[in-house]
C-alpha positions as a LaTeX table, in Angstrom:
\begin{tabular}{lrrr}
\hline
Residue & $x$ (\AA) & $y$ (\AA) & $z$ (\AA) \\
\hline
Met1 & $-41.44$ & 50.12 & $-67.43$ \\
Asn2 & $-40.34$ & 52.97 & $-65.12$ \\
Glu3 & $-36.79$ & 54.21 & $-65.61$ \\
Trp4 & $-34.19$ & 53.34 & $-63.02$ \\
Ile5 & $-31.88$ & 56.26 & $-62.24$ \\
Leu6 & $-28.66$ & 56.16 & $-60.21$ \\
Val7 & $-27.80$ & 59.57 & $-58.71$ \\
Val8 & $-24.16$ & 60.00 & $-57.60$ \\
Asp9 & $-23.35$ & 63.08 & $-55.47$ \\
Asp10 & $-21.47$ & 63.62 & $-52.23$ \\
Asp11 & $-23.99$ & 66.31 & $-51.21$ \\
Val12 & $-26.90$ & 64.69 & $-49.35$ \\
Thr13 & $-29.15$ & 67.67 & $-50.09$ \\
Asn14 & $-28.62$ & 67.27 & $-53.81$ \\
Leu15 & $-29.39$ & 63.55 & $-53.54$ \\
Arg16 & $-32.63$ & 64.29 & $-51.72$ \\
Ile17 & $-33.73$ & 66.96 & $-54.21$ \\
Ala18 & $-32.95$ & 64.74 & $-57.20$ \\
Asn19 & $-34.85$ & 61.88 & $-55.59$ \\
Gln20 & $-37.93$ & 64.07 & $-55.01$ \\
Ile21 & $-37.94$ & 65.40 & $-58.57$ \\
Leu22 & $-37.48$ & 62.03 & $-60.24$ \\
Ser23 & $-39.77$ & 60.10 & $-57.91$ \\
Ser24 & $-42.57$ & 62.53 & $-58.68$ \\
Glu25 & $-42.54$ & 61.07 & $-62.19$ \\
Lys26 & $-42.65$ & 57.48 & $-60.88$ \\
Met27 & $-38.97$ & 56.88 & $-61.64$ \\
Arg28 & $-37.02$ & 54.43 & $-59.54$ \\
Val29 & $-34.10$ & 56.20 & $-57.85$ \\
Ser30 & $-30.94$ & 54.81 & $-56.26$ \\
Ala31 & $-28.28$ & 56.98 & $-54.60$ \\
Ala32 & $-24.51$ & 56.80 & $-54.13$ \\
Lys33 & $-22.49$ & 59.31 & $-52.08$ \\
Ser34 & $-19.19$ & 58.81 & $-53.90$ \\
Gly35 & $-17.66$ & 57.55 & $-57.11$ \\
Glu36 & $-16.33$ & 54.52 & $-55.31$ \\
Gln37 & $-19.78$ & 53.68 & $-53.95$ \\
Ala38 & $-21.29$ & 54.14 & $-57.40$ \\
Leu39 & $-18.83$ & 51.73 & $-59.01$ \\
Glu40 & $-19.49$ & 49.15 & $-56.31$ \\
Phe41 & $-23.24$ & 49.55 & $-56.94$ \\
Leu42 & $-22.72$ & 49.08 & $-60.68$ \\
Asn43 & $-20.92$ & 45.79 & $-60.12$ \\
Glu44 & $-24.28$ & 44.27 & $-59.25$ \\
Asn45 & $-26.83$ & 46.59 & $-60.87$ \\
Thr46 & $-27.57$ & 48.08 & $-64.28$ \\
Pro47 & $-29.68$ & 51.25 & $-64.06$ \\
Asp48 & $-31.13$ & 52.94 & $-67.15$ \\
Leu49 & $-29.29$ & 56.22 & $-66.51$ \\
Ile50 & $-26.63$ & 57.68 & $-64.22$ \\
Leu51 & $-26.65$ & 61.26 & $-62.93$ \\
Leu52 & $-23.04$ & 61.86 & $-61.88$ \\
Asp53 & $-21.65$ & 64.86 & $-60.02$ \\
Val54 & $-18.34$ & 66.20 & $-61.35$ \\
His55 & $-16.80$ & 67.49 & $-58.08$ \\
Met56 & $-16.75$ & 64.84 & $-55.35$ \\
Thr57 & $-14.34$ & 63.78 & $-52.64$ \\
Gly58 & $-12.37$ & 60.68 & $-53.52$ \\
Ile59 & $-12.49$ & 59.96 & $-57.25$ \\
Asn60 & $-14.24$ & 62.77 & $-59.08$ \\
Gly61 & $-16.95$ & 62.51 & $-61.70$ \\
Phe62 & $-14.61$ & 62.41 & $-64.67$ \\
Glu63 & $-12.59$ & 59.56 & $-63.14$ \\
Thr64 & $-15.75$ & 57.69 & $-62.21$ \\
Leu65 & $-17.06$ & 58.11 & $-65.75$ \\
Ala66 & $-13.81$ & 56.75 & $-67.15$ \\
His67 & $-14.22$ & 53.58 & $-65.04$ \\
Ile68 & $-17.84$ & 53.23 & $-66.19$ \\
Lys69 & $-16.92$ & 53.53 & $-69.86$ \\
Ala70 & $-14.00$ & 51.12 & $-69.49$ \\
Asn71 & $-16.27$ & 48.37 & $-68.14$ \\
Lys72 & $-18.05$ & 46.35 & $-70.84$ \\
Lys73 & $-20.96$ & 45.74 & $-68.46$ \\
Thr74 & $-21.61$ & 49.44 & $-67.85$ \\
Gln75 & $-20.15$ & 51.27 & $-70.85$ \\
Glu76 & $-23.51$ & 51.48 & $-72.64$ \\
Ile77 & $-25.34$ & 53.11 & $-69.70$ \\
Pro78 & $-25.93$ & 56.80 & $-70.53$ \\
Val79 & $-24.35$ & 59.25 & $-68.07$ \\
Ile80 & $-25.41$ & 62.84 & $-67.46$ \\
Leu81 & $-22.83$ & 64.87 & $-65.56$ \\
Leu82 & $-23.96$ & 67.30 & $-62.86$ \\
Thr83 & $-21.88$ & 70.45 & $-62.35$ \\
Ala84 & $-22.05$ & 73.95 & $-60.95$ \\
Asp85 & $-19.19$ & 74.96 & $-63.27$ \\
Asp86 & $-20.16$ & 77.44 & $-65.92$ \\
Asp87 & $-17.38$ & 77.20 & $-68.47$ \\
Lys88 & $-16.89$ & 75.66 & $-71.90$ \\
Glu89 & $-13.89$ & 73.61 & $-70.77$ \\
Thr90 & $-15.97$ & 71.54 & $-68.35$ \\
Glu91 & $-18.69$ & 71.04 & $-70.95$ \\
Thr92 & $-16.20$ & 69.99 & $-73.62$ \\
Lys93 & $-14.39$ & 67.60 & $-71.29$ \\
Ala94 & $-17.71$ & 66.07 & $-70.19$ \\
Leu95 & $-18.67$ & 65.20 & $-73.76$ \\
Arg96 & $-15.16$ & 64.10 & $-74.67$ \\
Val97 & $-14.94$ & 61.51 & $-71.87$ \\
Gly98 & $-18.24$ & 59.95 & $-72.83$ \\
Ala99 & $-21.01$ & 61.86 & $-71.08$ \\
Thr100 & $-24.32$ & 61.88 & $-72.90$ \\
Asp101 & $-25.29$ & 65.30 & $-71.53$ \\
Phe102 & $-24.69$ & 67.60 & $-68.58$ \\
Ile103 & $-26.97$ & 69.52 & $-66.21$ \\
Lys104 & $-26.14$ & 72.69 & $-64.30$ \\
Lys105 & $-26.61$ & 72.84 & $-60.53$ \\
Pro106 & $-28.63$ & 73.88 & $-58.65$ \\
Phe107 & $-31.28$ & 71.75 & $-60.32$ \\
Val108 & $-34.21$ & 73.28 & $-62.14$ \\
Pro109 & $-36.84$ & 70.53 & $-61.76$ \\
Asp110 & $-38.35$ & 70.88 & $-65.23$ \\
Val111 & $-34.93$ & 70.95 & $-66.88$ \\
Leu112 & $-33.76$ & 67.90 & $-64.92$ \\
Leu113 & $-36.87$ & 65.93 & $-65.87$ \\
Leu114 & $-36.71$ & 66.94 & $-69.51$ \\
Arg115 & $-33.03$ & 66.00 & $-69.83$ \\
Val116 & $-33.54$ & 62.67 & $-68.05$ \\
Lys117 & $-36.65$ & 61.76 & $-70.08$ \\
His118 & $-35.03$ & 62.81 & $-73.33$ \\
Thr119 & $-31.92$ & 60.73 & $-72.64$ \\
Thr120 & $-33.76$ & 57.61 & $-71.48$ \\
Glu121 & $-36.20$ & 57.77 & $-74.39$ \\
Leu122 & $-33.37$ & 58.24 & $-76.89$ \\
Thr123 & $-31.45$ & 55.34 & $-75.35$ \\
Arg124 & $-34.52$ & 53.13 & $-75.50$ \\
Leu125 & $-35.11$ & 54.03 & $-79.14$ \\
Gln126 & $-31.46$ & 53.29 & $-79.98$ \\
Arg127 & $-31.67$ & 49.96 & $-78.15$ \\
Asp128 & $-34.89$ & 49.06 & $-79.97$ \\
Leu129 & $-33.35$ & 50.05 & $-83.27$ \\
Thr130 & $-30.26$ & 47.95 & $-82.58$ \\
Thr131 & $-32.45$ & 44.98 & $-81.68$ \\
Glu132 & $-34.49$ & 45.41 & $-84.84$ \\
Val133 & $-31.36$ & 45.73 & $-86.98$ \\
Glu134 & $-29.88$ & 42.60 & $-85.41$ \\
Lys135 & $-33.15$ & 40.77 & $-86.01$ \\
Lys136 & $-33.33$ & 41.83 & $-89.65$ \\
Thr137 & $-29.66$ & 41.07 & $-90.16$ \\
Ser138 & $-30.15$ & 37.61 & $-88.68$ \\
Glu139 & $-33.13$ & 37.05 & $-91.00$ \\
Ile140 & $-31.10$ & 38.17 & $-94.03$ \\
Ile141 & $-28.17$ & 35.94 & $-93.07$ \\
Glu142 & $-30.52$ & 33.00 & $-92.52$ \\
Gln143 & $-32.17$ & 33.60 & $-95.90$ \\
His144 & $-28.77$ & 33.91 & $-97.59$ \\
Glu145 & $-27.59$ & 30.66 & $-95.98$ \\
Arg146 & $-30.80$ & 28.94 & $-97.04$ \\
Ile147 & $-30.30$ & 30.10 & $-100.64$ \\
Glu148 & $-26.65$ & 28.96 & $-100.52$ \\
Arg149 & $-27.71$ & 25.53 & $-99.24$ \\
Met150 & $-30.36$ & 25.25 & $-101.93$ \\
Thr151 & $-27.87$ & 26.36 & $-104.61$ \\
Met152 & $-25.33$ & 23.80 & $-103.42$ \\
Gln153 & $-27.96$ & 21.05 & $-103.45$ \\
Ile154 & $-28.93$ & 21.96 & $-107.01$ \\
Val155 & $-25.29$ & 22.05 & $-108.14$ \\
Gln156 & $-24.55$ & 18.71 & $-106.45$ \\
Thr157 & $-27.65$ & 17.18 & $-108.01$ \\
Leu158 & $-26.61$ & 18.49 & $-111.42$ \\
Ser159 & $-23.05$ & 17.21 & $-111.01$ \\
Gly160 & $-24.48$ & 13.80 & $-110.09$ \\
Ala161 & $-26.57$ & 13.84 & $-113.24$ \\
Ile162 & $-23.45$ & 14.62 & $-115.28$ \\
Asp163 & $-21.52$ & 11.73 & $-113.73$ \\
Ala164 & $-24.50$ & 9.43 & $-114.30$ \\
Lys165 & $-23.92$ & 9.68 & $-118.07$ \\
Asp166 & $-20.76$ & 7.65 & $-117.60$ \\
Ser167 & $-21.15$ & 4.39 & $-115.70$ \\
Tyr168 & $-17.44$ & 4.52 & $-114.87$ \\
Thr169 & $-17.33$ & 7.99 & $-113.32$ \\
Asn170 & $-19.66$ & 7.64 & $-110.35$ \\
Gly171 & $-18.86$ & 10.43 & $-107.89$ \\
His172 & $-16.12$ & 11.89 & $-110.11$ \\
Ser173 & $-17.28$ & 15.53 & $-109.94$ \\
Leu174 & $-17.76$ & 15.39 & $-106.19$ \\
Arg175 & $-14.29$ & 13.96 & $-105.66$ \\
Val176 & $-12.69$ & 16.51 & $-107.99$ \\
Ala177 & $-14.47$ & 19.28 & $-106.10$ \\
Glu178 & $-13.20$ & 17.96 & $-102.76$ \\
Tyr179 & $-9.62$ & 17.57 & $-104.00$ \\
Ser180 & $-9.78$ & 21.07 & $-105.52$ \\
Arg181 & $-11.00$ & 22.49 & $-102.24$ \\
Arg182 & $-8.13$ & 20.86 & $-100.34$ \\
Ile183 & $-5.53$ & 22.12 & $-102.82$ \\
Ala184 & $-6.97$ & 25.65 & $-102.73$ \\
Arg185 & $-6.92$ & 25.76 & $-98.93$ \\
Arg186 & $-3.35$ & 24.49 & $-98.75$ \\
Ala187 & $-2.40$ & 27.14 & $-101.29$ \\
Gly188 & $-3.62$ & 29.79 & $-98.85$ \\
Leu189 & $-6.60$ & 31.01 & $-100.84$ \\
Ser190 & $-9.42$ & 32.82 & $-99.03$ \\
Glu191 & $-12.43$ & 30.80 & $-97.92$ \\
Glu192 & $-14.55$ & 32.69 & $-100.46$ \\
Lys193 & $-12.24$ & 31.60 & $-103.28$ \\
Val194 & $-12.13$ & 28.07 & $-101.91$ \\
Lys195 & $-15.92$ & 27.91 & $-101.92$ \\
Asn196 & $-16.10$ & 29.24 & $-105.47$ \\
Ile197 & $-13.52$ & 26.73 & $-106.72$ \\
Tyr198 & $-15.50$ & 23.92 & $-105.10$ \\
Met199 & $-18.61$ & 25.03 & $-106.99$ \\
Met200 & $-16.69$ & 25.35 & $-110.28$ \\
Ala201 & $-15.22$ & 21.88 & $-109.84$ \\
Leu202 & $-18.61$ & 20.32 & $-109.21$ \\
Leu203 & $-19.68$ & 21.54 & $-112.64$ \\
His204 & $-16.38$ & 21.22 & $-114.53$ \\
Asp205 & $-17.72$ & 18.37 & $-116.70$ \\
Ile206 & $-21.18$ & 19.82 & $-117.35$ \\
Gly207 & $-20.34$ & 20.07 & $-121.06$ \\
Lys208 & $-20.55$ & 16.28 & $-121.27$ \\
Ile209 & $-24.31$ & 16.73 & $-121.28$ \\
Gly210 & $-23.87$ & 17.65 & $-124.93$ \\
Ile211 & $-21.75$ & 14.58 & $-125.77$ \\
Pro212 & $-23.51$ & 11.41 & $-127.03$ \\
Asp213 & $-23.65$ & 8.60 & $-124.47$ \\
Thr214 & $-22.30$ & 6.17 & $-127.06$ \\
Ile215 & $-19.02$ & 8.09 & $-127.11$ \\
Ile216 & $-18.80$ & 8.70 & $-123.36$ \\
Asn217 & $-19.46$ & 5.04 & $-122.55$ \\
Lys218 & $-17.46$ & 3.51 & $-125.40$ \\
Pro219 & $-15.42$ & 0.68 & $-123.83$ \\
Gly220 & $-12.57$ & 0.76 & $-126.33$ \\
Lys221 & $-10.27$ & 3.43 & $-127.67$ \\
Leu222 & $-11.90$ & 6.50 & $-129.19$ \\
Ser223 & $-11.40$ & 7.31 & $-132.85$ \\
Ser224 & $-9.89$ & 10.67 & $-133.76$ \\
Glu225 & $-13.37$ & 11.92 & $-134.73$ \\
Glu226 & $-14.85$ & 10.76 & $-131.42$ \\
Phe227 & $-12.01$ & 12.31 & $-129.45$ \\
Ala228 & $-12.60$ & 15.60 & $-131.28$ \\
Ile229 & $-16.21$ & 15.47 & $-130.11$ \\
Ile230 & $-15.13$ & 14.75 & $-126.53$ \\
Lys231 & $-12.73$ & 17.72 & $-126.69$ \\
Ala232 & $-15.71$ & 19.99 & $-127.33$ \\
His233 & $-17.13$ & 19.47 & $-123.85$ \\
Pro234 & $-15.20$ & 22.36 & $-122.19$ \\
Ser235 & $-16.59$ & 24.86 & $-124.71$ \\
Ile236 & $-20.07$ & 23.37 & $-124.39$ \\
Gly237 & $-19.84$ & 23.61 & $-120.61$ \\
Ala238 & $-18.72$ & 27.23 & $-120.76$ \\
Lys239 & $-21.66$ & 28.10 & $-123.00$ \\
Ile240 & $-24.08$ & 26.46 & $-120.56$ \\
Leu241 & $-22.67$ & 28.18 & $-117.48$ \\
Glu242 & $-21.91$ & 31.64 & $-118.83$ \\
Asn243 & $-25.60$ & 32.49 & $-118.58$ \\
Ile244 & $-25.41$ & 32.33 & $-114.77$ \\
Thr245 & $-24.80$ & 36.05 & $-114.32$ \\
Glu246 & $-24.96$ & 35.94 & $-110.51$ \\
Phe247 & $-21.79$ & 33.79 & $-110.52$ \\
Pro248 & $-19.82$ & 35.02 & $-113.54$ \\
Asp249 & $-16.77$ & 32.83 & $-112.77$ \\
Ile250 & $-18.71$ & 29.58 & $-112.55$ \\
Ala251 & $-17.87$ & 28.77 & $-116.18$ \\
Val252 & $-14.08$ & 29.06 & $-115.67$ \\
Gly253 & $-13.57$ & 25.52 & $-114.37$ \\
Ala254 & $-15.63$ & 23.96 & $-117.15$ \\
His255 & $-13.94$ & 26.03 & $-119.86$ \\
Phe256 & $-10.28$ & 25.71 & $-118.93$ \\
His257 & $-9.75$ & 22.51 & $-116.90$ \\
His258 & $-8.17$ & 20.76 & $-119.91$ \\
Glu259 & $-5.66$ & 23.51 & $-120.61$ \\
Arg260 & $-2.04$ & 22.53 & $-119.96$ \\
Tyr261 & 0.62 & 24.57 & $-118.21$ \\
Asp262 & 2.92 & 24.08 & $-121.23$ \\
Gly263 & 0.29 & 25.46 & $-123.62$ \\
Lys264 & $-0.53$ & 22.13 & $-125.31$ \\
Gly265 & $-4.02$ & 21.78 & $-123.85$ \\
Tyr266 & $-7.46$ & 22.65 & $-125.19$ \\
Pro267 & $-9.76$ & 24.38 & $-126.12$ \\
Glu268 & $-7.78$ & 27.68 & $-126.17$ \\
Gly269 & $-4.18$ & 26.51 & $-125.88$ \\
Leu270 & $-3.50$ & 28.82 & $-122.96$ \\
Lys271 & $-0.13$ & 28.63 & $-121.25$ \\
Gly272 & 1.17 & 29.06 & $-117.69$ \\
Glu273 & $-0.60$ & 31.76 & $-115.70$ \\
Glu274 & $-2.72$ & 32.69 & $-118.71$ \\
Ile275 & $-4.85$ & 29.81 & $-117.44$ \\
Pro276 & $-7.12$ & 30.99 & $-114.60$ \\
Glu277 & $-5.85$ & 29.89 & $-111.19$ \\
Ser278 & $-9.04$ & 28.00 & $-110.36$ \\
Ala279 & $-8.78$ & 25.99 & $-113.58$ \\
Arg280 & $-5.12$ & 25.14 & $-112.86$ \\
Ile281 & $-6.22$ & 23.74 & $-109.49$ \\
Ile282 & $-9.13$ & 21.79 & $-110.94$ \\
Ala283 & $-6.90$ & 20.38 & $-113.69$ \\
Val284 & $-4.64$ & 18.67 & $-111.12$ \\
Ala285 & $-7.61$ & 17.38 & $-109.12$ \\
Asp286 & $-9.38$ & 16.16 & $-112.27$ \\
Cys287 & $-6.38$ & 14.22 & $-113.53$ \\
Tyr288 & $-5.68$ & 12.76 & $-110.09$ \\
Asp289 & $-9.22$ & 11.42 & $-109.82$ \\
Ala290 & $-9.07$ & 9.99 & $-113.34$ \\
Leu291 & $-5.93$ & 8.08 & $-112.35$ \\
Thr292 & $-7.37$ & 6.84 & $-109.05$ \\
Ser293 & $-10.73$ & 5.72 & $-110.45$ \\
Lys294 & $-11.80$ & 2.65 & $-112.39$ \\
Arg295 & $-12.32$ & 3.16 & $-116.11$ \\
Ser296 & $-13.85$ & 1.03 & $-118.85$ \\
Tyr297 & $-10.39$ & 0.22 & $-120.18$ \\
Arg298 & $-8.49$ & $-0.24$ & $-116.86$ \\
Asp299 & $-8.71$ & $-0.50$ & $-113.09$ \\
Leu300 & $-7.59$ & 2.33 & $-110.82$ \\
Leu301 & $-3.83$ & 2.73 & $-110.78$ \\
Pro302 & $-1.45$ & 2.02 & $-107.88$ \\
Gln303 & $-0.65$ & 5.04 & $-105.75$ \\
Arg304 & 3.05 & 5.02 & $-106.74$ \\
Thr305 & 2.11 & 5.10 & $-110.44$ \\
Val306 & $-0.25$ & 8.02 & $-109.80$ \\
Arg307 & 2.40 & 9.91 & $-107.88$ \\
Asp308 & 4.99 & 9.35 & $-110.63$ \\
Lys309 & 2.55 & 10.67 & $-113.22$ \\
Ile310 & 1.85 & 13.87 & $-111.26$ \\
Glu311 & 5.58 & 14.35 & $-110.59$ \\
Lys312 & 6.48 & 13.79 & $-114.25$ \\
Asp313 & 3.92 & 16.31 & $-115.52$ \\
Lys314 & 4.66 & 19.01 & $-112.94$ \\
Gly315 & 5.41 & 22.14 & $-114.94$ \\
Leu316 & 4.21 & 20.46 & $-118.17$ \\
Gln317 & 0.56 & 19.49 & $-117.81$ \\
Phe318 & 0.19 & 21.02 & $-114.35$ \\
Asp319 & 1.02 & 24.24 & $-112.56$ \\
Pro320 & 4.08 & 23.18 & $-110.49$ \\
Lys321 & 2.76 & 24.89 & $-107.37$ \\
Phe322 & $-0.54$ & 23.02 & $-107.33$ \\
Ala323 & 1.03 & 19.78 & $-108.51$ \\
Gln324 & 3.43 & 19.94 & $-105.57$ \\
Ile325 & 0.51 & 20.39 & $-103.17$ \\
Met326 & $-1.15$ & 17.35 & $-104.74$ \\
Leu327 & 2.07 & 15.37 & $-104.27$ \\
Glu328 & 2.16 & 16.36 & $-100.60$ \\
Met329 & $-1.44$ & 15.18 & $-100.22$ \\
Ile330 & $-0.51$ & 11.87 & $-101.83$ \\
Asp331 & 2.48 & 11.40 & $-99.52$ \\
Glu332 & 0.28 & 12.03 & $-96.48$ \\
Asp333 & $-2.28$ & 9.47 & $-97.69$ \\
Lys334 & $-0.41$ & 6.44 & $-96.33$ \\
Asp335 & $-3.36$ & 4.05 & $-96.70$ \\
Tyr336 & $-4.37$ & 5.24 & $-100.17$ \\
Thr337 & $-7.85$ & 6.26 & $-99.10$ \\
Met338 & $-7.91$ & 9.28 & $-101.42$ \\
Arg339 & $-9.42$ & 7.41 & $-104.38$ \\
Glu340 & $-12.64$ & 5.96 & $-105.70$ \\
Asp341 & $-13.97$ & 3.21 & $-103.46$ \\
Thr342 & $-14.57$ & 0.44 & $-105.94$ \\
Thr343 & $-15.99$ & $-1.91$ & $-103.32$ \\
Asn344 & $-19.32$ & $-0.09$ & $-103.09$ \\
Gly345 & $-19.15$ & 2.61 & $-105.71$ \\
Gln346 & $-18.74$ & 5.40 & $-103.21$ \\
Glu347 & $-15.91$ & 7.89 & $-103.38$ \\
Thr348 & $-13.53$ & 8.20 & $-100.43$ \\
Pro349 & $-11.67$ & 11.49 & $-100.95$ \\
\hline
\end{tabular}
């Protein structure tokens, strides 16, 4: 496509000469006799290049250029300043205010053409490069999002398989993940951390894969030996997940969600902020869902009983900050919808 050049000069002779030179190379030429006229023209048109005289009546070239660069619609149009001045100050100012190049007057036809062609070709190459970069970036983002979606689907499928081992924990991991996400957001964590905690929570019980079904589904009270086996599931889960090197923190939720803020938890007996923040969040969400879900030995508990339990163990079993957020969520849940839906087996977090 032929380049479209706007020539701005208050000297009609210069306009005519520039038009003859540029038209000889099949360029499309428009003319403006003042800065004001040029700006009016640019309100409706977007040429490929502007040749702009420095010394004009009315607003001069530098002022006109400042208006062009201040307008989002025109600021990317390359501008070559035209001047008869032969001093470094004019040249320096021209480049400082945003000119792409400058040409001395009177015009030398070959020089004018070379400068115009060089500038328009460079601009076109930059535009093409920008388009290509945007295209590639979009493709990379789309691929990344596709991988993230696939990863999430795999994790959700895996968490569903974990819950399926226990006929009384349908949807448990998904609910814990959702509660954990809500707590993390209310705590002011970044969206990246919130997303990571959600993923950790989905897999917090993955260690139960290594626990016999007869123990997990035992309807009565566990013996001390059976409970010791159950208590191994955080360490088993950590061993399973620590091999995922692309997400080194994924094992944190599985490993530490049964630690207690007072140091009486397991498997490591960590205390207070020794326990990773994400695990302290998941611990509150995990306990809350256990209390608000049906179990082999009891039905889900009344909301007031659940709230009293969280309040009582704030600072003991739970980090007081995250327990308080959970209490606020409970108080806002006037209709007690934040629980397992025992009518159809679907969770309603």
